[in-house]
GROMACS .gro file of C-alpha atoms in nm:
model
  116
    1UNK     CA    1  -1.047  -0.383  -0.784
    2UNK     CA    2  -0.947  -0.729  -0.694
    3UNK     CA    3  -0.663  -0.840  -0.477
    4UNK     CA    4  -0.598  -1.089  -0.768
    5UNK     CA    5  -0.707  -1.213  -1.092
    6UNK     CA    6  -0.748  -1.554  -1.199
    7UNK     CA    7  -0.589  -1.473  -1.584
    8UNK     CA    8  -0.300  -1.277  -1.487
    9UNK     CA    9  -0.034  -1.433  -1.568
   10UNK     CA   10   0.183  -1.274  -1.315
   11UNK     CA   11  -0.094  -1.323  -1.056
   12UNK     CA   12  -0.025  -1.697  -1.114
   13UNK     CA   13   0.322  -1.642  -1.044
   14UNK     CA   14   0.264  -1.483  -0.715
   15UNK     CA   15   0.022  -1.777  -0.652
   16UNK     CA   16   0.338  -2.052  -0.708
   17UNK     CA   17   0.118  -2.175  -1.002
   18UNK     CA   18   0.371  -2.078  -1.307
   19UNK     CA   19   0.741  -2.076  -1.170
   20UNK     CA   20   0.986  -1.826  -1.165
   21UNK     CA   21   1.348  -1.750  -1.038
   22UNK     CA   22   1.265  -1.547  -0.729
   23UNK     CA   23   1.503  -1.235  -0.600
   24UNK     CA   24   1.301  -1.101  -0.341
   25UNK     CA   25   0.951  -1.171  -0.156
   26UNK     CA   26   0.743  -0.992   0.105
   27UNK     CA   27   0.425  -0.945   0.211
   28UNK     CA   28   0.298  -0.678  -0.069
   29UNK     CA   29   0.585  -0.764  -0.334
   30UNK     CA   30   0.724  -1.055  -0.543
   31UNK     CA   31   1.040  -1.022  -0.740
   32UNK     CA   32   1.193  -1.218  -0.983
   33UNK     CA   33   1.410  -1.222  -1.294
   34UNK     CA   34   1.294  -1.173  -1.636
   35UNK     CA   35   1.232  -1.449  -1.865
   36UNK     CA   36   1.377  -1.176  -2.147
   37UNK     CA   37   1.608  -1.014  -2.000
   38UNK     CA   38   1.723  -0.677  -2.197
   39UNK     CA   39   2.025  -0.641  -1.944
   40UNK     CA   40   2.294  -0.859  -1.788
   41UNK     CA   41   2.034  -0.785  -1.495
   42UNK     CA   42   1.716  -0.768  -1.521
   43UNK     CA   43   1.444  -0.808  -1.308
   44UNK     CA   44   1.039  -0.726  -1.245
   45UNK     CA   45   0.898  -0.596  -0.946
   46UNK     CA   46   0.554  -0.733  -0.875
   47UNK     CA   47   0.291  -0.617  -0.625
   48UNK     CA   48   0.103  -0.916  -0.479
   49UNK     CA   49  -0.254  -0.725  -0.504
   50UNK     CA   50  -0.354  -0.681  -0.876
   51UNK     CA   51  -0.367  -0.378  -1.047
   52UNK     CA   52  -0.390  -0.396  -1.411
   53UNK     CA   53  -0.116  -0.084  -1.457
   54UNK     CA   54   0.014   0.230  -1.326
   55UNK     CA   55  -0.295   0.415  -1.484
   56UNK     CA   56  -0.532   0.234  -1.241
   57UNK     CA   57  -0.267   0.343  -0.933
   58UNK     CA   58  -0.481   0.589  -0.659
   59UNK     CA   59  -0.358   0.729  -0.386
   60UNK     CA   60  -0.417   0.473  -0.183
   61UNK     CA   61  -0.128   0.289  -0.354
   62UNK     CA   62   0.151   0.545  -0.281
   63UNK     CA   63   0.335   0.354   0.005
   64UNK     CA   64   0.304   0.037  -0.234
   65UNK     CA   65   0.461   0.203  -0.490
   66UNK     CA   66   0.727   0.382  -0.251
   67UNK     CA   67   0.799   0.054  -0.127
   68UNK     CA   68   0.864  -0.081  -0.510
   69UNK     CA   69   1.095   0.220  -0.558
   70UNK     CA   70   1.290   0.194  -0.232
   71UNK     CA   71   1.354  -0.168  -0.275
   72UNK     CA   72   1.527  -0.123  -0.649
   73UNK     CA   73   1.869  -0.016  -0.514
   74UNK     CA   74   1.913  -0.268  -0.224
   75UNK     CA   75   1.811  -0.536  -0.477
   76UNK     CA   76   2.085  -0.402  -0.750
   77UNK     CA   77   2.343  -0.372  -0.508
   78UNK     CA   78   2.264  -0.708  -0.433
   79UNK     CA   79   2.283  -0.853  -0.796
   80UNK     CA   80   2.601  -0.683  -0.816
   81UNK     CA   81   2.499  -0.410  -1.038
   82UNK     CA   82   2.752  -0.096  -0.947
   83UNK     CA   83   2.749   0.117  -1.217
   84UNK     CA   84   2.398   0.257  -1.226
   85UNK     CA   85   2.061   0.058  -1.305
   86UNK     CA   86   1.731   0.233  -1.484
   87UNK     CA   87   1.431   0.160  -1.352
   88UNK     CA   88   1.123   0.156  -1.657
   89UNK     CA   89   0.713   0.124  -1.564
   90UNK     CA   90   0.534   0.063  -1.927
   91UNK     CA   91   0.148   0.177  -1.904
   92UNK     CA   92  -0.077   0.072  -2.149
   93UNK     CA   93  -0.050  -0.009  -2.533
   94UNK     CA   94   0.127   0.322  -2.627
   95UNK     CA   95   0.360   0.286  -2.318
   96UNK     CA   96   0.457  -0.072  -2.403
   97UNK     CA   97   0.278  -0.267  -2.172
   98UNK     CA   98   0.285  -0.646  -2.250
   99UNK     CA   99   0.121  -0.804  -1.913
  100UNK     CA  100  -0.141  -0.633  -1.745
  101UNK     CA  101  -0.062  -0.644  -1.358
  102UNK     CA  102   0.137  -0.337  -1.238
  103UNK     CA  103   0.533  -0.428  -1.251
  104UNK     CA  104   0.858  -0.210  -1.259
  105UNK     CA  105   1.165  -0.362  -1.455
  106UNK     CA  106   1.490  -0.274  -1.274
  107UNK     CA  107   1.781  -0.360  -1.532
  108UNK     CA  108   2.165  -0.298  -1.493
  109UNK     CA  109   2.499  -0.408  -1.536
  110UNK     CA  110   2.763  -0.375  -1.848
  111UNK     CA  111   2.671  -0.184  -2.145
  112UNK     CA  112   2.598  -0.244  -2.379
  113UNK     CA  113   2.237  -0.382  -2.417
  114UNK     CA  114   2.102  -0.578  -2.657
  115UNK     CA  115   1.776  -0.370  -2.625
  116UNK     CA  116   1.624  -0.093  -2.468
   0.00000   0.00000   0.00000
């Protein structure tokens, strides 16, 4: 596995090549807000390394990951989002997975949704 690869288009986001509308950054994790949002908020959770999606995930990743998870209510809280929030991870074609770099969607706010 690589730490990053040079067609992912999130990958170029961590990089600063394609903008986005940053919510959060660390040292392991970008976050930003959703180009198509399905939710008055809506954002995606990025690790910095690449990994193509959650069926590539090892146990070496579980802190990552718990990191990912523990950040989601801080970050609603933050974005005002009081009633409740769902948290989605699409894996692969059947799951719904449109990029290929490991990402969790945090969405909340008023109901109801255009999508989802």
């Amino acid at each position: 596995m690589t730490t990053t690869d040079p067609n992912c288009l999130f990958c170029k986001i961590v990089a600063g090549q394609i903008p986005s509308k940053k919510v959060y950054e660390d040292e392991q994790l970008l976050v930003f807000h959703d180009i198509h949002p399905w939710a008055p908020v809506h954002v995606l959770l990025i690790p910095k390394l690449h990994i193509a999606s959650m069926a590539e995930v090892g146990p070496e990743h579980a802190a990552l990951l718990g990191h990912m998870t523990a950040l989601v209510p801080r970050l609603m809280r933050e974005l005002g989002v009081t009633n409740g929030f769902r948290t989605v991870v699409n894996t692969g074609p059947d799951g719904g997975q449109e990029v290929y770099h490991l990402h969790m969607h945090a969405m909340g706010g008023p109901r109801p949704w255009l999508k989802g």
